[in-house]
Coordinates of C-alpha atoms in Angstrom, one line a residue:
Chain A
M227 CA -51.4 46.9 5.0
G228 CA -53.1 43.8 6.4
T229 CA -50.2 41.6 5.2
S230 CA -47.6 43.8 6.9
M231 CA -49.6 43.6 10.2
A232 CA -50.1 39.8 9.9
T233 CA -46.4 39.3 9.1
N234 CA -45.4 41.1 12.3
L235 CA -47.9 39.1 14.3
L236 CA -46.6 35.8 12.9
E237 CA -43.1 36.8 14.0
F238 CA -44.4 37.7 17.4
L239 CA -46.3 34.5 17.9
S240 CA -43.4 32.3 16.8
K241 CA -41.3 33.7 19.7
L242 CA -43.9 33.2 22.4
S243 CA -42.9 31.2 25.5
P244 CA -45.2 28.5 26.8
D245 CA -46.4 30.8 29.6
D246 CA -47.7 33.5 27.3
P247 CA -51.5 33.9 27.2
F248 CA -51.9 34.1 23.5
E249 CA -53.2 31.6 21.0
R250 CA -50.2 30.3 19.1
Q251 CA -51.8 30.1 15.7
L252 CA -52.5 33.0 13.3
H253 CA -55.6 32.5 11.1
V254 CA -55.9 34.7 8.1
H255 CA -58.7 35.6 5.8
N256 CA -58.9 37.8 2.7
R257 CA -61.7 38.2 0.2
T258 CA -59.0 37.8 -2.5
Q259 CA -57.6 34.5 -1.2
S260 CA -54.3 34.7 -3.1
K261 CA -53.4 37.6 -1.0
T262 CA -53.0 35.2 1.9
D263 CA -50.7 32.7 0.1
K264 CA -47.4 34.2 1.4
L265 CA -48.7 34.3 5.0
V266 CA -49.9 30.7 4.8
S267 CA -46.5 29.7 3.4
Q268 CA -45.0 31.4 6.5
G269 CA -47.2 29.4 8.9
A270 CA -50.5 31.1 9.1
V271 CA -53.7 29.0 8.7
L272 CA -56.1 29.9 6.0
A273 CA -59.7 30.8 7.2
P274 CA -61.9 30.3 4.1
S275 CA -64.6 32.6 5.5
V276 CA -65.0 35.2 8.2
A277 CA -67.2 32.7 10.1
D278 CA -64.2 30.4 10.4
L279 CA -62.4 33.2 12.2
A280 CA -65.2 33.4 14.7
S281 CA -64.9 29.7 15.6
A282 CA -61.1 29.6 15.6
C283 CA -60.1 32.9 17.4
T284 CA -60.8 35.0 20.4
I285 CA -58.7 38.0 19.2
V286 CA -59.4 39.2 15.7
F287 CA -57.9 42.1 13.7
S288 CA -59.5 43.6 10.6
M289 CA -58.0 46.0 8.1
L290 CA -60.5 46.8 5.3
L291 CA -61.0 49.3 2.5
N292 CA -64.0 51.3 3.6
D293 CA -67.1 51.5 5.8
A294 CA -69.1 49.0 3.7
A295 CA -66.5 46.3 3.9
V296 CA -66.1 46.8 7.7
T297 CA -69.9 46.7 8.1
S298 CA -70.4 43.4 6.2
T299 CA -67.3 41.8 7.7
V300 CA -68.2 42.6 11.3
E301 CA -71.8 41.6 10.7
A302 CA -70.7 38.2 9.2
F303 CA -68.4 37.7 12.2
L304 CA -71.0 38.5 14.8
S305 CA -73.5 36.2 13.1
A306 CA -71.1 33.3 13.4
D307 CA -71.4 32.8 17.1
P308 CA -68.1 34.2 18.3
K309 CA -67.1 33.1 21.8
P310 CA -68.2 35.6 24.5
G311 CA -65.3 37.7 25.5
T312 CA -63.8 37.7 22.1
V313 CA -61.9 41.0 21.2
F314 CA -62.5 42.4 17.7
V315 CA -59.9 45.1 16.8
D316 CA -60.8 47.1 13.7
C317 CA -57.8 48.9 12.2
S318 CA -59.6 50.4 9.2
T319 CA -60.2 54.1 8.6
V320 CA -63.9 54.5 8.9
Y321 CA -66.5 57.1 9.9
P322 CA -66.5 57.2 13.7
N323 CA -70.3 56.7 14.0
L324 CA -69.8 53.3 12.3
S325 CA -67.3 52.2 15.0
E326 CA -69.8 53.3 17.6
D327 CA -72.7 51.3 16.0
L328 CA -70.6 48.2 15.5
S329 CA -69.3 48.3 19.0
H330 CA -72.9 48.2 20.3
K331 CA -73.8 45.3 18.0
A332 CA -70.6 43.5 19.2
A333 CA -71.5 44.1 22.8
E334 CA -74.9 42.4 22.2
K335 CA -73.0 39.2 21.3
G336 CA -70.5 39.6 24.2
V337 CA -67.7 40.7 21.8
L338 CA -65.5 43.6 22.9
Y339 CA -65.0 46.0 19.9
L340 CA -61.8 48.1 19.8
T341 CA -60.5 50.5 17.2
S342 CA -56.8 50.6 16.3
P343 CA -56.3 52.5 13.1
I344 CA -52.6 52.7 12.0
F345 CA -50.5 55.6 10.8
G346 CA -47.8 54.5 8.4
R347 CA -47.5 53.1 4.9
P348 CA -47.4 49.3 4.5
D349 CA -43.6 49.2 4.1
A350 CA -43.1 51.3 7.3
V351 CA -45.5 49.1 9.2
L352 CA -43.7 46.0 8.1
A353 CA -40.5 47.6 9.4
H354 CA -42.3 48.1 12.8
R355 CA -42.5 51.8 12.4
G356 CA -46.3 52.1 12.4
L357 CA -48.1 54.2 15.1
L358 CA -51.2 52.4 16.3
V359 CA -54.2 54.1 17.9
S360 CA -56.0 52.2 20.6
A361 CA -59.5 52.9 21.8
G362 CA -62.2 50.9 23.6
D363 CA -62.8 48.8 26.6
P364 CA -59.8 49.2 29.0
A365 CA -59.4 45.5 29.9
A366 CA -59.6 44.4 26.2
R367 CA -57.1 47.1 25.3
E368 CA -54.7 45.8 27.9
R369 CA -55.2 42.2 26.6
V370 CA -54.2 43.1 23.0
R371 CA -51.5 45.6 24.0
P372 CA -48.6 43.2 23.4
L373 CA -50.0 42.4 20.0
L374 CA -50.3 46.1 19.1
E375 CA -46.7 46.5 20.3
A376 CA -45.7 43.6 18.1
I377 CA -47.2 45.3 15.0
G378 CA -46.0 48.8 15.5
Q379 CA -43.6 51.0 17.4
G380 CA -45.9 53.1 19.4
I381 CA -49.5 53.3 20.8
L382 CA -51.6 56.4 20.8
D383 CA -54.0 55.9 23.7
C384 CA -57.5 57.4 22.9
G385 CA -59.5 56.1 25.9
D386 CA -62.5 53.9 26.4
D387 CA -64.7 54.9 23.5
P388 CA -64.1 53.1 20.2
R389 CA -65.5 56.1 18.4
A390 CA -62.6 58.2 19.5
G391 CA -60.1 55.9 17.9
S392 CA -61.7 56.3 14.5
A393 CA -61.9 60.1 15.1
M394 CA -58.2 60.2 15.9
K395 CA -57.4 58.6 12.6
L396 CA -59.3 61.2 10.7
V397 CA -57.7 64.0 12.8
G398 CA -54.3 62.5 11.9
N399 CA -55.1 62.2 8.2
F400 CA -56.3 65.8 8.4
F401 CA -52.8 66.9 9.4
I402 CA -51.1 64.8 6.7
S403 CA -53.3 65.9 3.8
S404 CA -53.3 69.5 5.0
W405 CA -49.5 69.4 5.2
I406 CA -49.4 68.4 1.5
E407 CA -51.6 71.5 0.8
L408 CA -49.2 73.7 2.8
A409 CA -46.2 72.3 1.0
A410 CA -47.9 72.9 -2.4
E411 CA -48.9 76.5 -1.6
G412 CA -45.6 77.4 0.0
M413 CA -43.5 75.9 -2.8
T414 CA -45.6 77.6 -5.5
L415 CA -45.4 81.0 -3.8
G416 CA -41.6 80.5 -3.7
E417 CA -41.3 79.3 -7.3
K418 CA -43.3 82.3 -8.6
N419 CA -40.9 84.6 -6.7
G420 CA -37.5 83.4 -7.4
V421 CA -37.2 80.8 -4.6
A422 CA -36.5 77.3 -5.9
R423 CA -38.6 74.4 -4.6
E424 CA -35.3 72.8 -3.4
T425 CA -34.7 75.9 -1.2
V426 CA -38.2 75.5 0.3
L427 CA -37.4 71.8 0.9
D428 CA -34.2 72.9 2.6
F429 CA -36.2 75.2 4.9
I430 CA -38.7 72.4 5.7
T431 CA -35.9 69.9 6.4
R432 CA -34.4 72.4 8.9
L433 CA -37.5 73.8 10.6
F434 CA -40.2 71.1 9.9
P435 CA -38.2 67.9 10.2
G436 CA -39.9 64.6 10.4
F437 CA -40.5 61.9 7.8
I438 CA -44.0 63.0 6.9
T439 CA -43.2 66.7 6.4
T440 CA -39.9 66.1 4.5
G441 CA -41.2 63.0 2.7
Y442 CA -44.1 64.8 1.0
A443 CA -41.9 67.9 0.4
K444 CA -39.4 65.6 -1.4
A445 CA -42.2 64.0 -3.5
L446 CA -43.4 67.5 -4.6
V447 CA -39.8 68.6 -5.5
A448 CA -39.3 65.4 -7.5
D449 CA -42.8 65.4 -9.0
K450 CA -43.2 61.9 -7.8
F451 CA -46.9 61.0 -7.8
T452 CA -47.1 57.7 -9.6
P453 CA -47.4 54.7 -7.4
T454 CA -44.8 51.9 -7.8
P455 CA -44.9 48.3 -6.5
E456 CA -42.2 49.3 -3.9
D457 CA -44.0 52.5 -2.9
P458 CA -47.7 52.2 -3.5
G459 CA -48.4 55.4 -1.6
F460 CA -52.0 56.3 -0.9
N461 CA -54.1 57.1 -3.9
L462 CA -56.2 60.1 -4.5
E463 CA -59.5 58.1 -4.4
G464 CA -58.7 56.9 -0.9
G465 CA -57.6 60.3 0.1
M466 CA -60.9 61.8 -1.1
K467 CA -62.8 59.2 1.0
D468 CA -60.9 60.1 4.1
V469 CA -61.1 63.8 3.7
G470 CA -64.8 63.4 3.0
H471 CA -65.1 61.6 6.3
M472 CA -63.3 64.5 8.0
Q473 CA -65.5 67.1 6.4
R474 CA -68.6 65.2 7.5
L475 CA -67.3 64.8 11.0
G476 CA -66.5 68.5 11.2
R477 CA -70.0 69.4 10.0
E478 CA -71.8 67.0 12.2
S479 CA -69.8 67.9 15.3
G480 CA -69.7 71.6 14.7
A481 CA -65.9 71.8 14.2
P482 CA -64.8 74.2 11.4
L483 CA -62.4 72.6 8.9
P484 CA -61.8 75.1 6.1
V485 CA -58.4 73.7 5.2
A486 CA -59.9 70.2 4.6
D487 CA -62.4 71.9 2.2
I488 CA -59.5 73.4 0.2
V489 CA -57.7 70.0 0.2
Q490 CA -60.8 68.2 -1.0
E491 CA -61.4 70.8 -3.8
H492 CA -57.8 70.4 -5.0
M493 CA -58.1 66.6 -5.0
Q494 CA -61.3 66.8 -6.9
Q495 CA -59.6 69.0 -9.5
V496 CA -56.8 66.6 -9.9
K497 CA -59.2 63.7 -10.2
N498 CA -61.1 65.6 -12.9
M499 CA -57.8 66.0 -14.7
G500 CA -57.5 62.2 -14.7
G501 CA -55.4 61.7 -11.6
A502 CA -57.5 59.3 -9.6
G503 CA -54.8 56.7 -9.5
L504 CA -52.0 59.0 -8.5
D505 CA -50.7 59.4 -4.9
W506 CA -52.8 61.9 -2.9
S507 CA -49.8 64.3 -2.9
S508 CA -50.7 65.0 -6.5
L509 CA -53.3 67.5 -5.1
S510 CA -50.3 69.8 -5.4
L511 CA -50.8 69.7 -9.2
A512 CA -54.0 71.7 -8.8
V513 CA -52.1 74.5 -7.0
R514 CA -49.4 74.5 -9.7
K515 CA -52.0 74.6 -12.4
E516 CA -53.8 77.5 -10.9
A517 CA -50.5 79.3 -10.7
G518 CA -49.8 78.6 -14.4
L519 CA -46.7 76.5 -13.6
P520 CA -45.7 73.6 -15.8
L521 CA -47.1 70.2 -14.7
S522 CA -45.1 67.0 -14.7
H523 CA -48.3 64.9 -15.0
L524 CA -51.8 65.2 -16.5
Q525 CA -50.9 68.0 -18.8
Chain B
M152 CA -34.2 90.6 17.8
G153 CA -31.6 93.2 16.8
T154 CA -30.1 93.1 20.3
S155 CA -29.7 89.3 20.0
M156 CA -28.0 89.6 16.7
A157 CA -25.7 92.4 17.9
T158 CA -24.8 90.5 21.0
N159 CA -23.7 87.5 18.9
L160 CA -21.7 89.8 16.6
L161 CA -20.0 91.4 19.6
E162 CA -18.9 88.0 20.8
F163 CA -17.6 87.1 17.4
L164 CA -15.6 90.3 16.9
S165 CA -14.0 90.0 20.4
K166 CA -12.5 86.7 19.3
L167 CA -11.1 87.8 15.9
S168 CA -7.4 87.2 15.3
P169 CA -5.3 90.1 13.8
D170 CA -5.5 88.5 10.4
D171 CA -9.2 88.5 10.1
P172 CA -10.6 91.0 7.5
F173 CA -13.4 92.5 9.6
E174 CA -13.6 95.8 11.3
R175 CA -13.1 95.2 15.0
Q176 CA -15.7 97.6 16.3
L177 CA -19.4 97.2 16.4
H178 CA -21.4 100.4 16.1
V179 CA -25.0 100.3 17.1
H180 CA -28.0 102.6 16.5
N181 CA -31.6 102.4 17.6
R182 CA -34.3 105.0 17.3
T183 CA -35.0 104.4 21.0
Q184 CA -31.4 105.0 22.2
S185 CA -31.9 103.3 25.6
K186 CA -32.2 100.0 23.8
T187 CA -28.5 100.2 22.9
D188 CA -27.4 100.8 26.5
K189 CA -26.6 97.2 27.3
L190 CA -24.7 96.7 24.0
V191 CA -22.7 99.8 24.7
S192 CA -21.8 98.6 28.2
Q193 CA -20.6 95.4 26.5
G194 CA -18.2 97.3 24.2
A195 CA -20.3 98.5 21.2
V196 CA -20.0 102.1 20.1
L197 CA -23.2 104.2 20.0
A198 CA -24.0 105.7 16.6
P199 CA -26.3 108.6 17.4
S200 CA -27.7 108.6 13.9
V201 CA -28.0 106.3 10.8
A202 CA -25.6 108.7 9.1
D203 CA -22.9 108.0 11.6
L204 CA -23.1 104.3 10.6
A205 CA -22.5 105.3 7.0
S206 CA -19.2 107.0 7.9
A207 CA -18.1 104.4 10.5
C208 CA -18.9 101.1 8.8
T209 CA -18.5 99.2 5.6
I210 CA -20.8 96.3 6.7
V211 CA -24.2 97.3 8.2
F212 CA -27.1 95.1 9.4
S213 CA -30.6 96.4 9.9
M214 CA -33.5 94.7 11.7
L215 CA -36.6 96.9 11.7
L216 CA -40.3 96.7 12.3
N217 CA -41.8 97.3 8.9
D218 CA -41.5 98.5 5.3
A219 CA -41.7 102.2 6.3
A220 CA -39.0 101.9 8.9
V221 CA -36.7 100.0 6.4
T222 CA -37.4 102.6 3.7
S223 CA -36.6 105.6 5.8
T224 CA -33.5 104.0 7.4
V225 CA -32.0 102.8 4.1
E226 CA -32.7 106.2 2.5
A227 CA -31.0 108.0 5.4
F228 CA -28.1 105.7 5.1
L229 CA -27.6 106.1 1.4
S230 CA -27.9 109.9 1.7
A231 CA -25.0 110.0 4.1
D232 CA -22.3 109.1 1.5
P233 CA -21.5 105.5 2.5
K234 CA -18.1 104.3 1.2
P235 CA -18.4 102.5 -2.2
G236 CA -18.4 98.8 -1.8
T237 CA -20.3 99.0 1.6
V238 CA -22.5 96.0 2.2
F239 CA -26.0 96.7 3.6
V240 CA -27.7 93.6 5.0
D241 CA -31.4 94.0 5.8
C242 CA -32.8 91.4 8.1
S243 CA -36.3 92.8 8.4
T244 CA -39.5 91.0 7.1
V245 CA -40.6 93.2 4.2
Y246 CA -42.5 93.0 1.0
P247 CA -40.1 91.7 -1.6
N248 CA -40.6 94.6 -4.1
L249 CA -39.2 96.9 -1.4
S250 CA -36.0 94.9 -1.2
E251 CA -35.7 95.1 -5.0
D252 CA -36.3 98.9 -5.0
L253 CA -33.8 99.5 -2.2
S254 CA -31.2 97.3 -3.8
H255 CA -31.4 99.4 -7.0
K256 CA -31.1 102.6 -5.0
A257 CA -28.2 101.2 -3.1
A258 CA -26.5 100.2 -6.3
E259 CA -26.6 103.8 -7.5
K260 CA -24.5 104.7 -4.5
G261 CA -22.1 101.8 -5.0
V262 CA -23.6 99.9 -2.0
L263 CA -24.3 96.2 -2.2
Y264 CA -27.7 95.4 -0.7
L265 CA -28.4 91.9 0.7
T266 CA -31.4 90.4 2.4
S267 CA -31.0 88.1 5.4
P268 CA -34.2 87.7 7.3
I269 CA -34.0 85.4 10.2
F270 CA -36.2 82.5 11.4
G271 CA -36.2 82.2 15.2
R272 CA -37.5 84.1 18.2
P273 CA -35.1 86.5 19.9
D274 CA -34.1 84.1 22.7
A275 CA -33.4 81.3 20.1
V276 CA -31.3 83.7 18.0
L277 CA -29.3 84.8 21.1
A278 CA -28.6 81.1 21.7
H279 CA -27.3 80.8 18.1
R280 CA -30.3 78.7 17.0
G281 CA -31.5 81.2 14.3
L282 CA -31.8 80.3 10.7
L283 CA -30.6 83.1 8.4
V284 CA -31.7 83.6 4.8
S285 CA -29.0 85.0 2.5
A286 CA -29.7 86.6 -0.9
G287 CA -28.0 89.1 -3.1
D288 CA -24.6 89.8 -4.8
P289 CA -22.5 86.6 -4.5
A290 CA -19.3 88.3 -3.5
A291 CA -21.0 90.4 -0.9
R292 CA -22.8 87.3 0.5
E293 CA -19.4 85.5 0.7
R294 CA -17.9 88.5 2.5
V295 CA -20.6 88.6 5.3
R296 CA -21.0 84.8 5.5
P297 CA -18.8 84.5 8.7
L298 CA -20.9 87.2 10.3
L299 CA -24.2 85.4 9.4
E300 CA -22.6 82.2 10.8
A301 CA -21.7 84.1 14.0
I302 CA -25.3 85.2 14.4
G303 CA -27.2 82.0 13.6
Q304 CA -26.7 78.2 13.2
G305 CA -27.5 77.9 9.6
I306 CA -27.8 79.8 6.3
L307 CA -30.5 79.3 3.7
D308 CA -29.0 80.3 0.4
C309 CA -31.5 82.0 -1.8
G310 CA -29.3 83.1 -4.7
D311 CA -28.3 86.4 -6.2
D312 CA -31.5 88.4 -6.1
P313 CA -32.2 90.2 -2.9
R314 CA -35.9 90.1 -3.6
A315 CA -35.9 86.3 -3.2
G316 CA -34.6 86.5 0.3
S317 CA -37.6 88.6 1.4
A318 CA -39.9 86.2 -0.5
M319 CA -38.3 83.2 1.3
K320 CA -39.1 84.8 4.7
L321 CA -42.8 85.2 3.7
V322 CA -42.9 81.6 2.4
G323 CA -41.4 80.5 5.7
N324 CA -43.9 82.5 7.8
F325 CA -46.6 81.1 5.6
F326 CA -45.6 77.6 6.8
I327 CA -45.5 78.7 10.4
S328 CA -48.8 80.6 10.5
S329 CA -50.5 77.9 8.5
W330 CA -49.2 75.3 10.9
I331 CA -51.0 77.1 13.8
E332 CA -54.2 77.0 11.7
L333 CA -53.8 73.2 11.2
A334 CA -53.1 72.6 14.9
A335 CA -56.2 74.6 15.8
E336 CA -58.5 72.8 13.3
G337 CA -57.1 69.4 14.1
M338 CA -57.3 69.8 17.9
T339 CA -60.8 71.3 17.7
L340 CA -62.0 68.4 15.5
G341 CA -60.5 66.0 18.1
E342 CA -62.0 67.8 21.1
K343 CA -65.5 67.8 19.6
N344 CA -65.2 64.0 19.0
G345 CA -63.8 62.6 22.3
V346 CA -60.0 63.1 21.5
A347 CA -58.3 65.3 24.0
R348 CA -55.9 68.0 22.8
E349 CA -53.2 66.3 24.7
T350 CA -53.7 63.2 22.6
V351 CA -53.4 65.3 19.4
L352 CA -50.2 66.8 20.8
D353 CA -48.9 63.3 21.4
F354 CA -49.7 62.5 17.8
I355 CA -47.9 65.7 16.6
T356 CA -44.9 65.0 18.8
R357 CA -44.5 61.5 17.2
L358 CA -45.3 62.2 13.6
F359 CA -44.7 66.0 13.2
P360 CA -41.6 66.5 15.4
G361 CA -39.8 69.8 15.5
F362 CA -39.7 72.8 17.8
I363 CA -42.1 74.9 15.7
T364 CA -44.7 72.1 15.2
T365 CA -44.6 70.9 18.8
G366 CA -44.0 74.4 20.3
Y367 CA -47.2 75.8 18.9
A368 CA -49.1 72.6 19.6
K369 CA -48.0 72.9 23.3
A370 CA -49.1 76.6 23.4
L371 CA -52.5 75.6 22.1
V372 CA -52.9 72.8 24.7
A373 CA -51.8 75.2 27.5
D374 CA -53.9 78.1 26.2
K375 CA -50.7 80.1 26.4
F376 CA -51.1 83.2 24.3
T377 CA -50.1 86.1 26.5
P378 CA -46.6 87.4 25.9
T379 CA -44.2 87.5 28.9
P380 CA -40.9 89.3 29.2
E381 CA -39.1 85.9 28.9
D382 CA -41.2 84.8 26.0
P383 CA -42.4 87.8 24.0
G384 CA -43.6 85.6 21.1
F385 CA -44.8 87.3 18.0
N386 CA -47.9 89.4 18.3
L387 CA -51.1 89.2 16.3
E388 CA -50.6 92.6 14.7
G389 CA -47.1 91.6 13.4
G390 CA -48.6 88.4 12.2
M391 CA -51.4 90.2 10.3
K392 CA -48.8 92.4 8.6
D393 CA -46.7 89.4 7.5
V394 CA -49.7 87.4 6.3
G395 CA -50.9 90.5 4.5
H396 CA -47.6 90.6 2.7
M397 CA -48.0 86.9 1.7
Q398 CA -51.5 87.4 0.4
R399 CA -50.4 90.4 -1.7
L400 CA -47.4 88.5 -3.0
G401 CA -49.6 85.6 -3.9
R402 CA -52.1 87.8 -5.7
E403 CA -49.4 89.8 -7.6
S404 CA -47.4 86.8 -8.6
G405 CA -50.4 84.6 -9.4
A406 CA -49.8 82.0 -6.7
P407 CA -53.0 80.7 -5.0
L408 CA -52.7 80.9 -1.2
P409 CA -56.1 80.0 0.2
V410 CA -54.8 78.8 3.5
A411 CA -53.2 82.2 4.2
D412 CA -56.6 83.7 3.5
I413 CA -58.1 81.5 6.3
V414 CA -55.3 82.4 8.7
Q415 CA -55.8 86.1 8.1
E416 CA -59.5 85.8 8.6
H417 CA -59.0 84.1 11.9
M418 CA -56.4 86.6 13.1
Q419 CA -58.8 89.4 12.1
Q420 CA -61.6 87.8 14.2
V421 CA -59.3 87.5 17.2
K422 CA -58.2 91.1 16.8
N423 CA -61.8 92.1 16.7
M424 CA -62.3 90.2 19.9
G425 CA -59.6 92.4 21.5
G426 CA -56.6 90.1 21.0
A427 CA -54.3 92.4 19.1
G428 CA -51.6 92.1 21.8
L429 CA -51.7 88.3 22.1
D430 CA -49.3 85.9 20.4
W431 CA -50.3 85.1 16.8
S432 CA -51.1 81.5 17.9
S433 CA -54.2 83.0 19.4
L434 CA -55.8 82.7 16.0
S435 CA -56.7 79.3 17.3
L436 CA -59.3 81.0 19.5
A437 CA -61.3 81.9 16.4
V438 CA -61.5 78.2 15.5
R439 CA -62.5 77.3 19.1
K440 CA -65.1 80.0 19.2
E441 CA -66.7 78.9 15.9
A442 CA -66.9 75.4 17.3
G443 CA -68.6 76.6 20.5
L444 CA -65.7 75.5 22.7
P445 CA -64.8 77.4 25.9
L446 CA -62.2 80.2 25.5
S447 CA -59.3 80.8 27.9
H448 CA -59.0 84.4 26.7
L449 CA -61.2 87.2 25.3
Q450 CA -64.5 85.6 26.4

């Protein structure tokens, strides 16, 4: 995902006129340095460490795996004397309290901390079809807006609190993972009662159009759960992390989330069946198994 | 709903050429006779009883409230010596086993029994935007196809078994009612964490487009649950009947439907709060109440 974002930023920076207020140079860092090779060949400058980013840049984007990686990266960045007024935009999916904590730590160093998680798979983001959340200090959001627009195709404005940006990402992933559950239950109910999955897909295509609803419905009909290089999808382990964050957020904020509990239980069952590396839409296999229907995977 | 369907059929019949194979005259019957007044003024012929339909027509459509009404109507029809080869098309939402039973009883009288439940509210159906299921004997389905096309804008083909048509309607209503639950949970999680319901609606509009998904999301944001003459919606009592059918179908066929159980529980809670007459989207009030959020209705 980070590579897709950086590629779009490189393209944007290459087209800047001399009047534009942005730094011309994209600096890139990855813990696995080979992942930056292609970007460097396209004109990006390698930053060997996070500290190098702090000295080279006044706008920084991060896209990282989990809360631990975001914590260590932001702490390393803030320890490296970033210039006051620097804007740090975290695009990772993390627990909202972490975004709040890190924004306070950033403020102590004069750094403005924004959250901009992204909806869209890496290939969709590369094709400028990602939807970017934007939350945090209004002036900083305005400053990075052209960059967000260069990365994606739309911005979902979540106000001045960086915590809300991370919450919005979990709310969105709640809809996506819960939709998979709905598709699994609905198709299974049909299949057990003489209605083919293809017919339910036809229903969905007509009354629930949209690339997420129809995309997952098609994956279920095709039993397509194994990631490929062209379509890495989103694996079950990552899904369980995100749904775990939703469940915790629901508990801690007093918002009931019974459908997320069902989703997590089904993902756990598929993981126990050996499906940790499958796409998270494989949670549907738990529904089929309970219904006694044949399974395409993990038999 | 029956009036919307009959109005579209009247319009279709008025445009028939002399070569078309259909009877020219629409006969209408309603247990509350005044409900047919407008159709009669538009050219339909009043059938004082169901038996009159059996002698006058060889294609009959029914749209009735519940299983009991469908049973008594079909039995009265079959007792009135319908002509062999008559096609009876039930458009009601009923338990699939009933459709199976009635199709056997119809066959004994030489009547072909089809199921064609409709997705769409009455005003949408009147505007030719309904989606019609079609299931049952293939030749009979082919014979009524032009009439189904005259009523709606699309046909969802569910094969030769009338039972499957009734099952498809329950599967479809599972998706719709469960979507309301998702919207309620997702918006509540957002609202408890600094994300306005309007922002979640914005997310839904972009990533879950469609008139059902956005229509219910808008109703939740506007706290619009009270039926009006222009928008009667679908009341909670009717919703509980349909979800009850889904739950029973799931149990009897061995298909797990945990999200339907949550939906039914929330509808029951809202009914207990006095909301039986509200639109079924008011199930969202149970989620808001559990989260301690202010309620627009039933406080």
